[in-house]
PDB file of C-alpha atoms in Angstrom:
ATOM      1  CA  MET A   1      -0.193  -0.058  -0.027  1.00  0.00           C
ATOM      2  CA  ALA A   2       1.472   3.441  -1.392  1.00  0.00           C
ATOM      3  CA  ILE A   3       2.076   6.230   1.403  1.00  0.00           C
ATOM      4  CA  ALA A   4       1.125   9.697  -0.047  1.00  0.00           C
ATOM      5  CA  GLU A   5       4.178  12.116  -0.074  1.00  0.00           C
ATOM      6  CA  HIS A   6       3.937  14.775   2.469  1.00  0.00           C
ATOM      7  CA  ASP A   7       6.878  16.831   4.432  1.00  0.00           C
ATOM      8  CA  ASN A   8       5.863  16.597   7.908  1.00  0.00           C
ATOM      9  CA  VAL A   9       8.602  14.946   9.253  1.00  0.00           C
ATOM     10  CA  PHE A  10       7.168  14.477  12.972  1.00  0.00           C
ATOM     11  CA  ILE A  11       4.644  11.908  11.387  1.00  0.00           C
ATOM     12  CA  PHE A  12       6.995  10.112   9.053  1.00  0.00           C
ATOM     13  CA  VAL A  13       6.622   6.165   9.925  1.00  0.00           C
ATOM     14  CA  PRO A  14       9.938   5.806  11.302  1.00  0.00           C
ATOM     15  CA  ASN A  15       9.399   8.773  13.674  1.00  0.00           C
ATOM     16  CA  LEU A  16       6.140   7.343  14.776  1.00  0.00           C
ATOM     17  CA  ILE A  17       8.203   4.464  15.598  1.00  0.00           C
ATOM     18  CA  GLY A  18      10.680   6.244  16.949  1.00  0.00           C
ATOM     19  CA  TYR A  19       8.017   7.889  19.681  1.00  0.00           C
ATOM     20  CA  ALA A  20       6.775   4.177  20.216  1.00  0.00           C
ATOM     21  CA  ARG A  21      10.224   3.519  21.280  1.00  0.00           C
ATOM     22  CA  ILE A  22      10.267   6.351  23.652  1.00  0.00           C
ATOM     23  CA  VAL A  23       6.820   5.641  25.471  1.00  0.00           C
ATOM     24  CA  LEU A  24       8.143   1.896  25.740  1.00  0.00           C
ATOM     25  CA  ALA A  25      11.556   3.079  27.407  1.00  0.00           C
ATOM     26  CA  LEU A  26       9.647   5.180  29.662  1.00  0.00           C
ATOM     27  CA  ILE A  27       7.339   2.443  30.811  1.00  0.00           C
ATOM     28  CA  ALA A  28      10.563  -0.093  31.309  1.00  0.00           C
ATOM     29  CA  PHE A  29      12.181   2.764  33.341  1.00  0.00           C
ATOM     30  CA  TRP A  30       9.041   3.119  35.617  1.00  0.00           C
ATOM     31  CA  PHE A  31       8.742  -0.775  36.439  1.00  0.00           C
ATOM     32  CA  MET A  32      12.596  -1.206  36.248  1.00  0.00           C
ATOM     33  CA  SER A  33      12.866  -1.572  39.612  1.00  0.00           C
ATOM     34  CA  THR A  34       9.846  -3.557  40.731  1.00  0.00           C
ATOM     35  CA  ASN A  35       8.604  -5.485  37.806  1.00  0.00           C
ATOM     36  CA  TYR A  36      11.203  -7.132  35.572  1.00  0.00           C
ATOM     37  CA  VAL A  37       8.800  -9.164  33.184  1.00  0.00           C
ATOM     38  CA  ILE A  38       6.716  -5.737  32.297  1.00  0.00           C
ATOM     39  CA  SER A  39       9.975  -3.753  31.955  1.00  0.00           C
ATOM     40  CA  GLY A  40      11.957  -6.634  30.399  1.00  0.00           C
ATOM     41  CA  TRP A  41       9.436  -6.739  27.756  1.00  0.00           C
ATOM     42  CA  CYS A  42       9.165  -3.208  27.048  1.00  0.00           C
ATOM     43  CA  TYR A  43      12.826  -2.309  26.735  1.00  0.00           C
ATOM     44  CA  VAL A  44      13.744  -5.306  24.707  1.00  0.00           C
ATOM     45  CA  THR A  45      10.859  -4.337  22.236  1.00  0.00           C
ATOM     46  CA  SER A  46      11.772  -0.768  22.415  1.00  0.00           C
ATOM     47  CA  ALA A  47      15.094  -1.903  21.558  1.00  0.00           C
ATOM     48  CA  LEU A  48      14.199  -4.199  18.569  1.00  0.00           C
ATOM     49  CA  LEU A  49      12.146  -1.433  16.959  1.00  0.00           C
ATOM     50  CA  ASP A  50      15.527   0.484  16.338  1.00  0.00           C
ATOM     51  CA  ALA A  51      15.649  -2.074  13.555  1.00  0.00           C
ATOM     52  CA  VAL A  52      12.149  -1.565  12.360  1.00  0.00           C
ATOM     53  CA  ASP A  53      12.453   2.247  12.317  1.00  0.00           C
ATOM     54  CA  GLY A  54      15.487   1.877  10.087  1.00  0.00           C
ATOM     55  CA  HIS A  55      13.682  -0.442   7.600  1.00  0.00           C
ATOM     56  CA  ALA A  56      10.747   2.123   7.212  1.00  0.00           C
ATOM     57  CA  ALA A  57      13.074   4.974   6.753  1.00  0.00           C
ATOM     58  CA  ARG A  58      14.481   3.064   3.425  1.00  0.00           C
ATOM     59  CA  ALA A  59      11.148   1.613   2.697  1.00  0.00           C
ATOM     60  CA  PHE A  60       8.971   4.818   2.383  1.00  0.00           C
ATOM     61  CA  ASN A  61      11.936   7.087   1.506  1.00  0.00           C
ATOM     62  CA  GLN A  62      11.732   8.765   4.977  1.00  0.00           C
ATOM     63  CA  SER A  63      15.210   8.903   6.092  1.00  0.00           C
ATOM     64  CA  THR A  64      15.822  12.635   7.941  1.00  0.00           C
ATOM     65  CA  ARG A  65      18.241  14.091  10.204  1.00  0.00           C
ATOM     66  CA  PHE A  66      15.536  14.456  12.907  1.00  0.00           C
ATOM     67  CA  GLY A  67      14.604  11.004  12.792  1.00  0.00           C
ATOM     68  CA  ALA A  68      18.330   9.980  12.954  1.00  0.00           C
ATOM     69  CA  MET A  69      18.863  12.432  15.883  1.00  0.00           C
ATOM     70  CA  LEU A  70      15.696  11.116  17.599  1.00  0.00           C
ATOM     71  CA  ASP A  71      17.196   7.442  17.095  1.00  0.00           C
ATOM     72  CA  GLN A  72      20.422   8.146  18.645  1.00  0.00           C
ATOM     73  CA  LEU A  73      18.907  10.000  21.727  1.00  0.00           C
ATOM     74  CA  THR A  74      16.332   7.063  22.409  1.00  0.00           C
ATOM     75  CA  ASP A  75      19.431   4.301  22.067  1.00  0.00           C
ATOM     76  CA  ARG A  76      21.659   6.828  24.556  1.00  0.00           C
ATOM     77  CA  CYS A  77      18.914   7.538  27.047  1.00  0.00           C
ATOM     78  CA  GLY A  78      17.413   3.745  27.059  1.00  0.00           C
ATOM     79  CA  THR A  79      20.858   2.206  27.780  1.00  0.00           C
ATOM     80  CA  THR A  80      21.477   4.892  30.224  1.00  0.00           C
ATOM     81  CA  GLY A  81      18.443   4.434  31.932  1.00  0.00           C
ATOM     82  CA  LEU A  82      19.269   0.599  32.249  1.00  0.00           C
ATOM     83  CA  LEU A  83      22.869   1.232  33.404  1.00  0.00           C
ATOM     84  CA  VAL A  84      21.770   3.716  36.125  1.00  0.00           C
ATOM     85  CA  THR A  85      19.454   0.625  37.341  1.00  0.00           C
ATOM     86  CA  LEU A  86      22.405  -1.899  37.182  1.00  0.00           C
ATOM     87  CA  ALA A  87      24.611   0.724  39.352  1.00  0.00           C
ATOM     88  CA  TYR A  88      21.835   0.672  41.817  1.00  0.00           C
ATOM     89  CA  PHE A  89      21.353  -3.584  41.848  1.00  0.00           C
ATOM     90  CA  TYR A  90      25.214  -4.064  41.525  1.00  0.00           C
ATOM     91  CA  PRO A  91      26.985  -1.012  43.603  1.00  0.00           C
ATOM     92  CA  ARG A  92      30.205  -3.301  43.492  1.00  0.00           C
ATOM     93  CA  TYR A  93      30.616  -2.445  39.976  1.00  0.00           C
ATOM     94  CA  MET A  94      28.994   1.306  39.922  1.00  0.00           C
ATOM     95  CA  PHE A  95      32.398   2.432  38.555  1.00  0.00           C
ATOM     96  CA  TRP A  96      32.163   0.407  35.552  1.00  0.00           C
ATOM     97  CA  PHE A  97      28.489   1.556  34.666  1.00  0.00           C
ATOM     98  CA  GLN A  98      29.288   5.121  35.071  1.00  0.00           C
ATOM     99  CA  LEU A  99      32.234   4.684  32.822  1.00  0.00           C
ATOM    100  CA  SER A 100      30.258   2.930  30.528  1.00  0.00           C
ATOM    101  CA  ILE A 101      27.613   5.464  30.380  1.00  0.00           C
ATOM    102  CA  ALA A 102      30.249   8.171  30.046  1.00  0.00           C
ATOM    103  CA  ILE A 103      31.918   6.685  27.114  1.00  0.00           C
ATOM    104  CA  ASP A 104      28.597   5.709  25.018  1.00  0.00           C
ATOM    105  CA  VAL A 105      27.397   9.013  25.786  1.00  0.00           C
ATOM    106  CA  ALA A 106      30.127  11.404  25.044  1.00  0.00           C
ATOM    107  CA  CYS A 107      31.583   9.221  22.359  1.00  0.00           C
ATOM    108  CA  HIS A 108      28.535   9.169  20.416  1.00  0.00           C
ATOM    109  CA  TRP A 109      27.553  12.657  21.295  1.00  0.00           C
ATOM    110  CA  LEU A 110      31.056  13.757  19.910  1.00  0.00           C
ATOM    111  CA  PHE A 111      30.992  11.558  16.765  1.00  0.00           C
ATOM    112  CA  MET A 112      27.327  12.719  15.643  1.00  0.00           C
ATOM    113  CA  GLN A 113      28.087  16.521  16.129  1.00  0.00           C
ATOM    114  CA  THR A 114      31.211  16.085  14.249  1.00  0.00           C
ATOM    115  CA  SER A 115      29.503  14.571  11.241  1.00  0.00           C
ATOM    116  CA  VAL A 116      27.034  17.091  11.507  1.00  0.00           C
ATOM    117  CA  VAL A 117      30.097  20.130  11.441  1.00  0.00           C
ATOM    118  CA  VAL A 118      32.008  18.490   8.542  1.00  0.00           C
ATOM    119  CA  GLY A 119      28.733  18.153   6.369  1.00  0.00           C
ATOM    120  CA  ARG A 120      28.161  14.596   6.200  1.00  0.00           C
ATOM    121  CA  SER A 121      24.848  13.115   4.854  1.00  0.00           C
ATOM    122  CA  SER A 122      25.072  10.445   7.943  1.00  0.00           C
ATOM    123  CA  HIS A 123      27.088   9.725  11.115  1.00  0.00           C
ATOM    124  CA  LYS A 124      27.495   6.487   9.178  1.00  0.00           C
ATOM    125  CA  VAL A 125      29.419   7.677   6.338  1.00  0.00           C
ATOM    126  CA  ASN A 126      33.139   7.861   7.366  1.00  0.00           C
ATOM    127  CA  GLU A 127      36.664   7.159   5.673  1.00  0.00           C
ATOM    128  CA  ASN A 128      38.208   5.328   8.710  1.00  0.00           C
ATOM    129  CA  PHE A 129      38.128   1.765   8.000  1.00  0.00           C
ATOM    130  CA  ILE A 130      36.963   0.735  11.394  1.00  0.00           C
ATOM    131  CA  MET A 131      34.287   3.079  11.084  1.00  0.00           C
ATOM    132  CA  ARG A 132      33.266   1.728   7.683  1.00  0.00           C
ATOM    133  CA  LEU A 133      33.460  -1.911   8.705  1.00  0.00           C
ATOM    134  CA  TYR A 134      31.372  -1.263  12.079  1.00  0.00           C
ATOM    135  CA  TYR A 135      28.706   0.426  10.335  1.00  0.00           C
ATOM    136  CA  GLN A 136      27.914  -2.303   7.850  1.00  0.00           C
ATOM    137  CA  LYS A 137      24.408  -3.478   8.392  1.00  0.00           C
ATOM    138  CA  ASP A 138      24.912  -6.670   9.617  1.00  0.00           C
ATOM    139  CA  ILE A 139      27.690  -5.994  12.098  1.00  0.00           C
ATOM    140  CA  LEU A 140      26.448  -3.001  13.485  1.00  0.00           C
ATOM    141  CA  THR A 141      23.115  -5.007  14.219  1.00  0.00           C
ATOM    142  CA  PHE A 142      24.963  -7.823  15.660  1.00  0.00           C
ATOM    143  CA  MET A 143      27.077  -5.655  18.061  1.00  0.00           C
ATOM    144  CA  CYS A 144      24.297  -3.704  19.212  1.00  0.00           C
ATOM    145  CA  CYS A 145      21.896  -6.471  19.931  1.00  0.00           C
ATOM    146  CA  VAL A 146      24.895  -8.704  21.917  1.00  0.00           C
ATOM    147  CA  ASN A 147      25.455  -5.170  23.784  1.00  0.00           C
ATOM    148  CA  GLU A 148      21.865  -4.732  24.788  1.00  0.00           C
ATOM    149  CA  LEU A 149      21.588  -8.397  25.398  1.00  0.00           C
ATOM    150  CA  PHE A 150      24.687  -8.244  27.955  1.00  0.00           C
ATOM    151  CA  TYR A 151      22.867  -5.545  30.225  1.00  0.00           C
ATOM    152  CA  VAL A 152      19.278  -7.157  29.741  1.00  0.00           C
ATOM    153  CA  CYS A 153      20.886 -10.082  31.264  1.00  0.00           C
ATOM    154  CA  LEU A 154      22.680  -8.599  33.905  1.00  0.00           C
ATOM    155  CA  TYR A 155      19.215  -7.101  34.890  1.00  0.00           C
ATOM    156  CA  LEU A 156      17.192 -10.210  34.806  1.00  0.00           C
ATOM    157  CA  LEU A 157      19.859 -11.722  36.836  1.00  0.00           C
ATOM    158  CA  HIS A 158      19.178  -9.575  39.682  1.00  0.00           C
ATOM    159  CA  PHE A 159      15.818 -10.970  39.985  1.00  0.00           C
ATOM    160  CA  THR A 160      16.164 -14.862  38.551  1.00  0.00           C
ATOM    161  CA  TYR A 161      18.145 -17.089  37.203  1.00  0.00           C
ATOM    162  CA  GLY A 162      16.008 -17.704  34.100  1.00  0.00           C
ATOM    163  CA  PRO A 163      15.629 -21.054  32.452  1.00  0.00           C
ATOM    164  CA  LEU A 164      18.474 -23.914  33.299  1.00  0.00           C
ATOM    165  CA  ILE A 165      20.660 -25.478  31.140  1.00  0.00           C
ATOM    166  CA  PHE A 166      22.735 -28.499  32.533  1.00  0.00           C
ATOM    167  CA  GLY A 167      21.878 -26.889  35.950  1.00  0.00           C
ATOM    168  CA  ALA A 168      23.336 -23.563  34.588  1.00  0.00           C
ATOM    169  CA  SER A 169      21.767 -20.052  34.346  1.00  0.00           C
ATOM    170  CA  LEU A 170      20.740 -19.248  30.617  1.00  0.00           C
ATOM    171  CA  PHE A 171      20.876 -15.795  31.616  1.00  0.00           C
ATOM    172  CA  LYS A 172      24.574 -16.190  33.092  1.00  0.00           C
ATOM    173  CA  ILE A 173      25.673 -17.996  30.067  1.00  0.00           C
ATOM    174  CA  LEU A 174      24.807 -15.394  27.733  1.00  0.00           C
ATOM    175  CA  ALA A 175      26.122 -12.721  30.158  1.00  0.00           C
ATOM    176  CA  PHE A 176      29.493 -14.481  29.655  1.00  0.00           C
ATOM    177  CA  LEU A 177      29.151 -14.869  26.082  1.00  0.00           C
ATOM    178  CA  THR A 178      28.007 -11.318  25.190  1.00  0.00           C
ATOM    179  CA  GLY A 179      30.197  -9.596  27.932  1.00  0.00           C
ATOM    180  CA  PRO A 180      33.331  -9.505  25.591  1.00  0.00           C
ATOM    181  CA  PHE A 181      31.470  -8.092  22.731  1.00  0.00           C
ATOM    182  CA  ALA A 182      30.109  -5.252  25.291  1.00  0.00           C
ATOM    183  CA  VAL A 183      33.982  -4.474  25.961  1.00  0.00           C
ATOM    184  CA  LEU A 184      34.604  -4.348  22.413  1.00  0.00           C
ATOM    185  CA  LYS A 185      31.680  -1.976  21.673  1.00  0.00           C
ATOM    186  CA  ALA A 186      32.960   0.191  24.394  1.00  0.00           C
ATOM    187  CA  LEU A 187      36.416   0.147  22.808  1.00  0.00           C
ATOM    188  CA  ILE A 188      34.745   1.099  19.329  1.00  0.00           C
ATOM    189  CA  SER A 189      32.736   4.144  21.017  1.00  0.00           C
ATOM    190  CA  VAL A 190      36.024   5.508  21.863  1.00  0.00           C
ATOM    191  CA  MET A 191      37.347   4.978  18.645  1.00  0.00           C
ATOM    192  CA  HIS A 192      34.289   7.207  17.544  1.00  0.00           C
ATOM    193  CA  ALA A 193      35.432   9.648  19.865  1.00  0.00           C
ATOM    194  CA  TYR A 194      38.902   9.468  18.441  1.00  0.00           C
ATOM    195  CA  VAL A 195      37.992   9.871  14.691  1.00  0.00           C
ATOM    196  CA  ALA A 196      36.020  12.605  15.693  1.00  0.00           C
ATOM    197  CA  GLY A 197      38.575  14.508  17.332  1.00  0.00           C
ATOM    198  CA  ILE A 198      40.874  14.282  14.293  1.00  0.00           C
ATOM    199  CA  ASP A 199      37.965  15.225  11.925  1.00  0.00           C
ATOM    200  CA  LEU A 200      36.925  18.344  14.323  1.00  0.00           C
ATOM    201  CA  ALA A 201      40.580  19.236  14.710  1.00  0.00           C
ATOM    202  CA  ALA A 202      41.079  19.639  11.037  1.00  0.00           C
ATOM    203  CA  VAL A 203      38.018  21.796  10.877  1.00  0.00           C
ATOM    204  CA  ASP A 204      40.007  23.907  13.305  1.00  0.00           C
ATOM    205  CA  VAL A 205      42.868  24.088  11.392  1.00  0.00           C
ATOM    206  CA  ARG A 206      41.024  24.921   8.302  1.00  0.00           C
ATOM    207  CA  GLU A 207      39.378  27.978   9.791  1.00  0.00           C
ATOM    208  CA  ARG A 208      42.555  29.341  11.632  1.00  0.00           C
ATOM    209  CA  GLN A 209      44.367  29.086   8.155  1.00  0.00           C
ATOM    210  CA  GLU A 210      41.545  30.958   6.224  1.00  0.00           C
ATOM    211  CA  LYS A 211      41.555  33.674   9.396  1.00  0.00           C
ATOM    212  CA  ARG A 212      44.920  34.140   8.690  1.00  0.00           C
ATOM    213  CA  GLN A 213      44.846  34.362   4.845  1.00  0.00           C
ATOM    214  CA  LYS A 214      41.785  36.832   5.223  1.00  0.00           C
ATOM    215  CA  ALA A 215      44.061  38.754   7.585  1.00  0.00           C
ATOM    216  CA  GLU A 216      47.190  39.088   5.185  1.00  0.00           C
ATOM    217  CA  PRO A 217      45.884  41.475   2.743  1.00  0.00           C
ATOM    218  CA  GLY A 218      45.090  43.696   5.062  1.00  0.00           C
ATOM    219  CA  LYS A 219      48.558  43.568   7.113  1.00  0.00           C
ATOM    220  CA  LYS A 220      50.182  44.436   3.705  1.00  0.00           C
ATOM    221  CA  LEU A 221      47.970  47.783   3.226  1.00  0.00           C
ATOM    222  CA  GLU A 222      49.452  49.072   6.842  1.00  0.00           C
TER     223      GLU A 222
END
């Protein structure tokens, strides 16, 4: 079924999905400390819809900067909300959860902001080999899924061991399997900041050179 063309970005299909993600995340936050069933399902559904809104944007030709920013902010805020709860549930590891929040928010914000400053059509477009590899669709989806799965498993383990496999908790097994990928994703986030820092510094150098070139004719006249 065809959808009529219009330019009201706020009601584009992928952005409507984005609003649904926000509502689900808020419900998850509300029940996060008391009801792991409601919170878990709402959080996971919100996270999975991250893939759906991307497909909708391409299918309906409704990719927008607003949608990309909405998507990024929902991802960052959703993960931050879960990590805050994990820091409360596991105070012994609070520093590592705090560090994860700081890396995730700061590095992605710098990368997104730099993409806008240098005029890229998308933050996923970058000349750096690691960034190009990371933003390949299958790799990006896999890394995001296992990262979220790691934190969700830690969350669920606070309430229940879940199904047992040969006497071992399924959630604990999944946490051990996905943990290294969560660490790897954090390192890639640091790489985001490094690449963005290089690009932003290059913009500064270029602007300083342009200012000096403009000032030189005036100096000669004096």
